[in-house]
């Protein structure tokens, strides 16, 4: 997919990772439509990048319909918006569960459902979904978040197979611990020595690579974490024991505490 000259819809543009993605897409020549709920962040970013803005709440189905109508032709979708959804399941209300599912999983699926037919008709386009290494390996205290990110991985993989013959690309990006911006950084959690991180700019580079090279999956994490995620998928019980021994439960508690007010 050629990014230059394309119309790109980016959700979750107001977060630090979303801003890095927006700037990378602009550097590669995209015409941007930026969405988010925080207009105080969205408008200055749009002014900097010469982008259109559409303030929407992706937890509201009617807002997604409005977004699709007002966006017009979209060549590339980058579905980046998500809620942390950290905490034990019994700590959530059903309203909070529904909102996490709506924003993290339903909204990307609904946007793909609305935008893919036109891409198929043009035999060109790309749909990119921001998952997480939490979509490959489960961790304590993130059952709801894991559910949405595992779901996105499965959806993207199957949709990629469905749209391949029509010239429409589908990708999923899987960040690990990202420093300086994003959910982990915002939580204030501290990692044990030796556990590496990546930057928002690394995530943005992965997005560009996935779109331009039509990569099905791109991980954004140190090698050890990528290997750990693979191992977690192959031997989840053993991987869970290893995670506990290296302090995974403590990290999870810190993240939960730092994100408890972001549901």
PDB file of C-alpha atoms in Angstrom:
ATOM      1  CA  UNK A   1       0.000   0.000   0.000  1.00  0.00           C
ATOM      2  CA  UNK A   2       1.352   3.427  -0.937  1.00  0.00           C
ATOM      3  CA  UNK A   3       0.871   5.820   1.985  1.00  0.00           C
ATOM      4  CA  UNK A   4       1.738   9.004   0.099  1.00  0.00           C
ATOM      5  CA  UNK A   5      -1.418  10.708  -1.134  1.00  0.00           C
ATOM      6  CA  UNK A   6      -3.731   8.306   0.688  1.00  0.00           C
ATOM      7  CA  UNK A   7      -6.576   9.307   2.983  1.00  0.00           C
ATOM      8  CA  UNK A   8      -5.815   7.838   6.410  1.00  0.00           C
ATOM      9  CA  UNK A   9      -8.220   7.613   9.343  1.00  0.00           C
ATOM     10  CA  UNK A  10      -6.418   7.311  12.690  1.00  0.00           C
ATOM     11  CA  UNK A  11      -8.340   6.605  15.896  1.00  0.00           C
ATOM     12  CA  UNK A  12      -6.858   7.301  19.310  1.00  0.00           C
ATOM     13  CA  UNK A  13      -4.821  10.192  17.923  1.00  0.00           C
ATOM     14  CA  UNK A  14      -4.742  12.134  21.206  1.00  0.00           C
ATOM     15  CA  UNK A  15      -2.520   9.691  23.116  1.00  0.00           C
ATOM     16  CA  UNK A  16       1.250   9.837  22.914  1.00  0.00           C
ATOM     17  CA  UNK A  17       1.497   6.736  20.734  1.00  0.00           C
ATOM     18  CA  UNK A  18      -1.305   8.012  18.505  1.00  0.00           C
ATOM     19  CA  UNK A  19       0.525  11.311  18.067  1.00  0.00           C
ATOM     20  CA  UNK A  20       3.726   9.491  17.070  1.00  0.00           C
ATOM     21  CA  UNK A  21       1.770   7.438  14.520  1.00  0.00           C
ATOM     22  CA  UNK A  22       0.101  10.571  13.147  1.00  0.00           C
ATOM     23  CA  UNK A  23       3.444  12.300  12.638  1.00  0.00           C
ATOM     24  CA  UNK A  24       4.966   9.248  10.946  1.00  0.00           C
ATOM     25  CA  UNK A  25       2.011   8.912   8.573  1.00  0.00           C
ATOM     26  CA  UNK A  26       2.244  12.611   7.727  1.00  0.00           C
ATOM     27  CA  UNK A  27       5.974  12.279   7.046  1.00  0.00           C
ATOM     28  CA  UNK A  28       5.109   9.542   4.548  1.00  0.00           C
ATOM     29  CA  UNK A  29       2.634  11.769   2.747  1.00  0.00           C
ATOM     30  CA  UNK A  30      -0.725  10.700   4.170  1.00  0.00           C
ATOM     31  CA  UNK A  31      -3.740  12.992   4.286  1.00  0.00           C
ATOM     32  CA  UNK A  32      -4.914  12.566   7.865  1.00  0.00           C
ATOM     33  CA  UNK A  33      -8.282  12.372   9.576  1.00  0.00           C
ATOM     34  CA  UNK A  34      -7.598  12.338  13.321  1.00  0.00           C
ATOM     35  CA  UNK A  35     -10.119  11.158  15.893  1.00  0.00           C
ATOM     36  CA  UNK A  36     -10.212  11.204  19.661  1.00  0.00           C
ATOM     37  CA  UNK A  37     -12.242  12.556  22.564  1.00  0.00           C
ATOM     38  CA  UNK A  38      -9.849  15.252  23.822  1.00  0.00           C
ATOM     39  CA  UNK A  39     -10.287  18.205  21.511  1.00  0.00           C
ATOM     40  CA  UNK A  40      -7.725  20.189  23.520  1.00  0.00           C
ATOM     41  CA  UNK A  41      -5.080  17.760  22.242  1.00  0.00           C
ATOM     42  CA  UNK A  42      -6.658  16.905  18.912  1.00  0.00           C
ATOM     43  CA  UNK A  43      -6.937  20.422  17.519  1.00  0.00           C
ATOM     44  CA  UNK A  44      -3.298  21.511  18.079  1.00  0.00           C
ATOM     45  CA  UNK A  45      -2.054  18.234  16.590  1.00  0.00           C
ATOM     46  CA  UNK A  46      -4.290  18.707  13.558  1.00  0.00           C
ATOM     47  CA  UNK A  47      -3.011  22.263  13.114  1.00  0.00           C
ATOM     48  CA  UNK A  48       0.579  21.009  13.260  1.00  0.00           C
ATOM     49  CA  UNK A  49      -0.033  18.279  10.665  1.00  0.00           C
ATOM     50  CA  UNK A  50      -2.599  19.965   8.445  1.00  0.00           C
ATOM     51  CA  UNK A  51      -5.141  17.276   9.310  1.00  0.00           C
ATOM     52  CA  UNK A  52      -8.905  17.068   9.602  1.00  0.00           C
ATOM     53  CA  UNK A  53     -10.374  16.255  13.005  1.00  0.00           C
ATOM     54  CA  UNK A  54     -13.490  14.396  14.072  1.00  0.00           C
ATOM     55  CA  UNK A  55     -14.083  14.280  17.828  1.00  0.00           C
ATOM     56  CA  UNK A  56     -15.924  11.033  18.605  1.00  0.00           C
ATOM     57  CA  UNK A  57     -16.549   8.626  21.464  1.00  0.00           C
ATOM     58  CA  UNK A  58     -15.956   5.148  20.046  1.00  0.00           C
ATOM     59  CA  UNK A  59     -17.884   3.654  22.948  1.00  0.00           C
ATOM     60  CA  UNK A  60     -21.084   4.968  21.332  1.00  0.00           C
ATOM     61  CA  UNK A  61     -22.251   3.041  18.220  1.00  0.00           C
ATOM     62  CA  UNK A  62     -24.013   6.105  16.814  1.00  0.00           C
ATOM     63  CA  UNK A  63     -20.735   8.020  17.016  1.00  0.00           C
ATOM     64  CA  UNK A  64     -19.034   5.388  14.870  1.00  0.00           C
ATOM     65  CA  UNK A  65     -21.747   5.750  12.259  1.00  0.00           C
ATOM     66  CA  UNK A  66     -21.233   9.524  12.280  1.00  0.00           C
ATOM     67  CA  UNK A  67     -17.472   9.097  11.988  1.00  0.00           C
ATOM     68  CA  UNK A  68     -17.827   6.914   8.901  1.00  0.00           C
ATOM     69  CA  UNK A  69     -20.261   9.353   7.265  1.00  0.00           C
ATOM     70  CA  UNK A  70     -18.154  12.429   7.910  1.00  0.00           C
ATOM     71  CA  UNK A  71     -14.795  10.832   7.097  1.00  0.00           C
ATOM     72  CA  UNK A  72     -15.748  10.125   3.492  1.00  0.00           C
ATOM     73  CA  UNK A  73     -13.320   8.083   1.405  1.00  0.00           C
ATOM     74  CA  UNK A  74     -10.753   6.268   3.559  1.00  0.00           C
ATOM     75  CA  UNK A  75      -7.813   4.433   1.995  1.00  0.00           C
ATOM     76  CA  UNK A  76      -6.108   3.414   5.249  1.00  0.00           C
ATOM     77  CA  UNK A  77      -7.609   2.744   8.664  1.00  0.00           C
ATOM     78  CA  UNK A  78      -5.321   2.719  11.703  1.00  0.00           C
ATOM     79  CA  UNK A  79      -7.500   1.538  14.599  1.00  0.00           C
ATOM     80  CA  UNK A  80      -5.326   2.611  17.514  1.00  0.00           C
ATOM     81  CA  UNK A  81      -7.833   3.721  20.193  1.00  0.00           C
ATOM     82  CA  UNK A  82      -8.189   1.547  23.293  1.00  0.00           C
ATOM     83  CA  UNK A  83      -8.953   1.619  27.004  1.00  0.00           C
ATOM     84  CA  UNK A  84      -6.531   0.040  29.526  1.00  0.00           C
ATOM     85  CA  UNK A  85      -9.191  -2.274  31.030  1.00  0.00           C
ATOM     86  CA  UNK A  86      -6.770  -3.357  33.759  1.00  0.00           C
ATOM     87  CA  UNK A  87      -7.912  -5.072  36.945  1.00  0.00           C
ATOM     88  CA  UNK A  88      -9.476  -8.264  38.199  1.00  0.00           C
ATOM     89  CA  UNK A  89     -12.736  -9.053  36.443  1.00  0.00           C
ATOM     90  CA  UNK A  90     -14.750  -8.751  39.650  1.00  0.00           C
ATOM     91  CA  UNK A  91     -13.538  -5.151  40.050  1.00  0.00           C
ATOM     92  CA  UNK A  92     -15.445  -4.052  36.930  1.00  0.00           C
ATOM     93  CA  UNK A  93     -19.081  -3.112  36.659  1.00  0.00           C
ATOM     94  CA  UNK A  94     -20.983  -4.477  33.675  1.00  0.00           C
ATOM     95  CA  UNK A  95     -21.090  -0.935  32.290  1.00  0.00           C
ATOM     96  CA  UNK A  96     -17.285  -0.775  32.426  1.00  0.00           C
ATOM     97  CA  UNK A  97     -16.993  -4.195  30.797  1.00  0.00           C
ATOM     98  CA  UNK A  98     -19.303  -3.143  27.981  1.00  0.00           C
ATOM     99  CA  UNK A  99     -17.362   0.067  27.421  1.00  0.00           C
ATOM    100  CA  UNK A 100     -14.010  -1.744  27.216  1.00  0.00           C
ATOM    101  CA  UNK A 101     -15.433  -4.250  24.741  1.00  0.00           C
ATOM    102  CA  UNK A 102     -17.060  -1.475  22.708  1.00  0.00           C
ATOM    103  CA  UNK A 103     -13.949   0.713  22.422  1.00  0.00           C
ATOM    104  CA  UNK A 104     -11.271  -1.970  22.167  1.00  0.00           C
ATOM    105  CA  UNK A 105     -13.001  -4.575  20.026  1.00  0.00           C
ATOM    106  CA  UNK A 106     -16.406  -3.588  18.673  1.00  0.00           C
ATOM    107  CA  UNK A 107     -15.305  -0.201  17.324  1.00  0.00           C
ATOM    108  CA  UNK A 108     -12.405  -1.560  15.207  1.00  0.00           C
ATOM    109  CA  UNK A 109     -14.654  -4.310  13.843  1.00  0.00           C
ATOM    110  CA  UNK A 110     -17.454  -1.836  13.100  1.00  0.00           C
ATOM    111  CA  UNK A 111     -15.058   0.515  11.300  1.00  0.00           C
ATOM    112  CA  UNK A 112     -13.662  -2.330   9.220  1.00  0.00           C
ATOM    113  CA  UNK A 113     -17.194  -3.491   8.409  1.00  0.00           C
ATOM    114  CA  UNK A 114     -18.085   0.005   7.200  1.00  0.00           C
ATOM    115  CA  UNK A 115     -14.886   0.804   5.298  1.00  0.00           C
ATOM    116  CA  UNK A 116     -13.820  -2.513   3.762  1.00  0.00           C
ATOM    117  CA  UNK A 117     -16.530  -2.763   1.043  1.00  0.00           C
ATOM    118  CA  UNK A 118     -15.352   0.429  -0.663  1.00  0.00           C
ATOM    119  CA  UNK A 119     -11.754  -0.747  -0.440  1.00  0.00           C
ATOM    120  CA  UNK A 120     -12.746  -4.041  -2.031  1.00  0.00           C
ATOM    121  CA  UNK A 121     -14.517  -2.121  -4.795  1.00  0.00           C
ATOM    122  CA  UNK A 122     -11.363  -0.094  -5.441  1.00  0.00           C
ATOM    123  CA  UNK A 123      -9.198  -3.194  -4.990  1.00  0.00           C
ATOM    124  CA  UNK A 124      -6.943  -1.109  -2.796  1.00  0.00           C
ATOM    125  CA  UNK A 125      -6.692  -0.177   0.860  1.00  0.00           C
ATOM    126  CA  UNK A 126      -5.312  -1.210   4.217  1.00  0.00           C
ATOM    127  CA  UNK A 127      -6.827  -1.939   7.628  1.00  0.00           C
ATOM    128  CA  UNK A 128      -4.444  -1.863  10.587  1.00  0.00           C
ATOM    129  CA  UNK A 129      -5.394  -2.861  14.125  1.00  0.00           C
ATOM    130  CA  UNK A 130      -3.362  -1.998  17.209  1.00  0.00           C
ATOM    131  CA  UNK A 131      -3.295  -5.097  19.366  1.00  0.00           C
ATOM    132  CA  UNK A 132      -0.663  -5.802  22.038  1.00  0.00           C
ATOM    133  CA  UNK A 133       1.635  -8.577  23.192  1.00  0.00           C
ATOM    134  CA  UNK A 134      -1.255  -9.045  25.625  1.00  0.00           C
ATOM    135  CA  UNK A 135      -3.024 -10.405  22.539  1.00  0.00           C
ATOM    136  CA  UNK A 136      -0.523 -13.263  22.377  1.00  0.00           C
ATOM    137  CA  UNK A 137       0.179 -14.108  26.021  1.00  0.00           C
ATOM    138  CA  UNK A 138      -2.057 -13.639  29.064  1.00  0.00           C
ATOM    139  CA  UNK A 139      -0.986 -11.888  32.244  1.00  0.00           C
ATOM    140  CA  UNK A 140      -2.649 -11.595  35.675  1.00  0.00           C
ATOM    141  CA  UNK A 141      -5.014  -8.715  36.250  1.00  0.00           C
ATOM    142  CA  UNK A 142      -5.716  -8.114  32.573  1.00  0.00           C
ATOM    143  CA  UNK A 143      -8.339 -10.691  31.665  1.00  0.00           C
ATOM    144  CA  UNK A 144     -10.647  -8.147  30.020  1.00  0.00           C
ATOM    145  CA  UNK A 145      -7.817  -6.360  28.190  1.00  0.00           C
ATOM    146  CA  UNK A 146      -6.419  -9.736  27.083  1.00  0.00           C
ATOM    147  CA  UNK A 147      -9.846 -10.687  25.756  1.00  0.00           C
ATOM    148  CA  UNK A 148     -10.046  -7.613  23.541  1.00  0.00           C
ATOM    149  CA  UNK A 149      -6.483  -7.878  22.243  1.00  0.00           C
ATOM    150  CA  UNK A 150      -6.683 -11.622  21.590  1.00  0.00           C
ATOM    151  CA  UNK A 151      -9.937 -10.894  19.800  1.00  0.00           C
ATOM    152  CA  UNK A 152      -8.336  -8.247  17.593  1.00  0.00           C
ATOM    153  CA  UNK A 153      -5.557 -10.641  16.647  1.00  0.00           C
ATOM    154  CA  UNK A 154      -7.993 -13.331  15.551  1.00  0.00           C
ATOM    155  CA  UNK A 155     -10.192 -10.850  13.729  1.00  0.00           C
ATOM    156  CA  UNK A 156      -7.276  -9.299  11.839  1.00  0.00           C
ATOM    157  CA  UNK A 157      -5.827 -12.678  10.828  1.00  0.00           C
ATOM    158  CA  UNK A 158      -9.117 -13.985   9.481  1.00  0.00           C
ATOM    159  CA  UNK A 159     -10.028 -10.715   7.772  1.00  0.00           C
ATOM    160  CA  UNK A 160      -6.602 -10.648   6.114  1.00  0.00           C
ATOM    161  CA  UNK A 161      -7.329 -14.045   4.578  1.00  0.00           C
ATOM    162  CA  UNK A 162     -10.798 -12.919   3.471  1.00  0.00           C
ATOM    163  CA  UNK A 163      -9.630  -9.728   1.760  1.00  0.00           C
ATOM    164  CA  UNK A 164      -6.363 -10.949   0.271  1.00  0.00           C
ATOM    165  CA  UNK A 165      -7.800 -11.716  -3.164  1.00  0.00           C
ATOM    166  CA  UNK A 166      -9.295  -8.221  -3.399  1.00  0.00           C
ATOM    167  CA  UNK A 167      -6.018  -6.359  -2.931  1.00  0.00           C
ATOM    168  CA  UNK A 168      -6.871  -5.055   0.540  1.00  0.00           C
ATOM    169  CA  UNK A 169      -4.204  -5.473   3.207  1.00  0.00           C
ATOM    170  CA  UNK A 170      -4.839  -6.211   6.871  1.00  0.00           C
ATOM    171  CA  UNK A 171      -2.267  -5.951   9.654  1.00  0.00           C
ATOM    172  CA  UNK A 172      -2.027  -6.160  13.430  1.00  0.00           C
ATOM    173  CA  UNK A 173       0.708  -4.494  15.486  1.00  0.00           C
ATOM    174  CA  UNK A 174       1.704  -5.881  18.893  1.00  0.00           C
ATOM    175  CA  UNK A 175       3.506  -3.453  21.224  1.00  0.00           C
ATOM    176  CA  UNK A 176       5.084  -4.650  24.456  1.00  0.00           C
ATOM    177  CA  UNK A 177       6.061  -2.198  27.191  1.00  0.00           C
ATOM    178  CA  UNK A 178       6.255   1.267  25.602  1.00  0.00           C
ATOM    179  CA  UNK A 179       8.111   4.017  27.462  1.00  0.00           C
ATOM    180  CA  UNK A 180       7.314   7.747  27.522  1.00  0.00           C
ATOM    181  CA  UNK A 181       3.695   7.394  26.320  1.00  0.00           C
ATOM    182  CA  UNK A 182       0.817   4.971  26.254  1.00  0.00           C
ATOM    183  CA  UNK A 183      -0.934   2.844  28.840  1.00  0.00           C
ATOM    184  CA  UNK A 184       2.126   1.322  30.489  1.00  0.00           C
ATOM    185  CA  UNK A 185       4.006   4.624  30.715  1.00  0.00           C
ATOM    186  CA  UNK A 186       0.929   6.414  32.066  1.00  0.00           C
ATOM    187  CA  UNK A 187       0.516   3.818  34.834  1.00  0.00           C
ATOM    188  CA  UNK A 188       3.898   4.704  36.388  1.00  0.00           C
ATOM    189  CA  UNK A 189       4.780   1.028  36.834  1.00  0.00           C
ATOM    190  CA  UNK A 190       8.458   0.094  37.247  1.00  0.00           C
ATOM    191  CA  UNK A 191       9.954  -2.852  35.413  1.00  0.00           C
ATOM    192  CA  UNK A 192      12.573  -5.218  36.863  1.00  0.00           C
ATOM    193  CA  UNK A 193      16.132  -4.752  35.665  1.00  0.00           C
ATOM    194  CA  UNK A 194      16.674  -6.292  32.269  1.00  0.00           C
ATOM    195  CA  UNK A 195      13.094  -5.973  31.032  1.00  0.00           C
ATOM    196  CA  UNK A 196      13.331  -3.808  27.931  1.00  0.00           C
ATOM    197  CA  UNK A 197      10.977  -1.230  26.481  1.00  0.00           C
ATOM    198  CA  UNK A 198      10.388   0.400  23.122  1.00  0.00           C
ATOM    199  CA  UNK A 199       9.417   3.972  22.209  1.00  0.00           C
ATOM    200  CA  UNK A 200       6.252   5.463  20.668  1.00  0.00           C
ATOM    201  CA  UNK A 201       8.337   6.151  17.561  1.00  0.00           C
ATOM    202  CA  UNK A 202       9.137   2.425  17.340  1.00  0.00           C
ATOM    203  CA  UNK A 203       5.405   1.698  17.288  1.00  0.00           C
ATOM    204  CA  UNK A 204       4.943   4.317  14.563  1.00  0.00           C
ATOM    205  CA  UNK A 205       7.705   2.723  12.476  1.00  0.00           C
ATOM    206  CA  UNK A 206       5.997  -0.650  12.858  1.00  0.00           C
ATOM    207  CA  UNK A 207       2.727   0.855  11.602  1.00  0.00           C
ATOM    208  CA  UNK A 208       4.466   2.250   8.516  1.00  0.00           C
ATOM    209  CA  UNK A 209       6.212  -1.075   7.847  1.00  0.00           C
ATOM    210  CA  UNK A 210       2.992  -3.048   8.253  1.00  0.00           C
ATOM    211  CA  UNK A 211       1.114  -0.849   5.790  1.00  0.00           C
ATOM    212  CA  UNK A 212       3.801  -0.407   3.142  1.00  0.00           C
ATOM    213  CA  UNK A 213       4.907  -4.044   3.157  1.00  0.00           C
ATOM    214  CA  UNK A 214       1.485  -5.525   3.935  1.00  0.00           C
ATOM    215  CA  UNK A 215       2.813  -7.425   6.941  1.00  0.00           C
ATOM    216  CA  UNK A 216       0.247  -9.545   8.736  1.00  0.00           C
ATOM    217  CA  UNK A 217       1.764  -9.111  12.194  1.00  0.00           C
ATOM    218  CA  UNK A 218       4.511  -6.848  13.559  1.00  0.00           C
ATOM    219  CA  UNK A 219       5.778  -7.051  17.146  1.00  0.00           C
ATOM    220  CA  UNK A 220       7.247  -3.992  18.868  1.00  0.00           C
ATOM    221  CA  UNK A 221       9.270  -5.357  21.777  1.00  0.00           C
ATOM    222  CA  UNK A 222      12.739  -6.625  22.647  1.00  0.00           C
ATOM    223  CA  UNK A 223      13.622 -10.105  21.396  1.00  0.00           C
ATOM    224  CA  UNK A 224      13.231 -11.687  24.842  1.00  0.00           C
ATOM    225  CA  UNK A 225       9.668 -10.404  25.159  1.00  0.00           C
ATOM    226  CA  UNK A 226       8.755 -11.531  21.652  1.00  0.00           C
ATOM    227  CA  UNK A 227      10.093 -15.001  22.390  1.00  0.00           C
ATOM    228  CA  UNK A 228       8.243 -14.997  25.701  1.00  0.00           C
ATOM    229  CA  UNK A 229       4.971 -14.176  23.947  1.00  0.00           C
ATOM    230  CA  UNK A 230       5.482 -17.041  21.514  1.00  0.00           C
ATOM    231  CA  UNK A 231       6.287 -19.393  24.392  1.00  0.00           C
ATOM    232  CA  UNK A 232       3.222 -18.150  26.247  1.00  0.00           C
ATOM    233  CA  UNK A 233       1.053 -19.204  23.327  1.00  0.00           C
ATOM    234  CA  UNK A 234       2.651 -22.638  23.093  1.00  0.00           C
ATOM    235  CA  UNK A 235       2.889 -23.458  26.811  1.00  0.00           C
ATOM    236  CA  UNK A 236       0.708 -21.032  28.762  1.00  0.00           C
ATOM    237  CA  UNK A 237       0.934 -22.787  32.137  1.00  0.00           C
ATOM    238  CA  UNK A 238       4.720 -22.957  32.093  1.00  0.00           C
ATOM    239  CA  UNK A 239       4.925 -19.367  30.836  1.00  0.00           C
ATOM    240  CA  UNK A 240       2.646 -18.205  33.665  1.00  0.00           C
ATOM    241  CA  UNK A 241       4.950 -19.787  36.257  1.00  0.00           C
ATOM    242  CA  UNK A 242       7.979 -18.110  34.703  1.00  0.00           C
ATOM    243  CA  UNK A 243       6.161 -14.766  34.652  1.00  0.00           C
ATOM    244  CA  UNK A 244       5.371 -15.050  38.360  1.00  0.00           C
ATOM    245  CA  UNK A 245       8.984 -15.876  39.199  1.00  0.00           C
ATOM    246  CA  UNK A 246      10.354 -12.832  37.383  1.00  0.00           C
ATOM    247  CA  UNK A 247       7.960 -10.441  39.106  1.00  0.00           C
ATOM    248  CA  UNK A 248       5.037 -10.397  36.681  1.00  0.00           C
ATOM    249  CA  UNK A 249       2.444 -10.278  39.454  1.00  0.00           C
ATOM    250  CA  UNK A 250       4.068  -7.190  40.991  1.00  0.00           C
ATOM    251  CA  UNK A 251       4.182  -5.416  37.629  1.00  0.00           C
ATOM    252  CA  UNK A 252       0.520  -6.253  37.099  1.00  0.00           C
ATOM    253  CA  UNK A 253      -0.424  -4.791  40.497  1.00  0.00           C
ATOM    254  CA  UNK A 254       1.421  -1.563  39.704  1.00  0.00           C
ATOM    255  CA  UNK A 255      -0.264  -1.231  36.321  1.00  0.00           C
ATOM    256  CA  UNK A 256      -3.699  -1.910  37.790  1.00  0.00           C
ATOM    257  CA  UNK A 257      -3.157   0.719  40.487  1.00  0.00           C
ATOM    258  CA  UNK A 258      -1.988   3.268  37.925  1.00  0.00           C
ATOM    259  CA  UNK A 259      -4.901   2.701  35.572  1.00  0.00           C
ATOM    260  CA  UNK A 260      -7.788   2.223  37.979  1.00  0.00           C
ATOM    261  CA  UNK A 261      -9.292   5.606  37.074  1.00  0.00           C
ATOM    262  CA  UNK A 262      -9.180   5.065  33.282  1.00  0.00           C
ATOM    263  CA  UNK A 263     -12.184   2.893  32.603  1.00  0.00           C
TER     264      UNK A 263
END
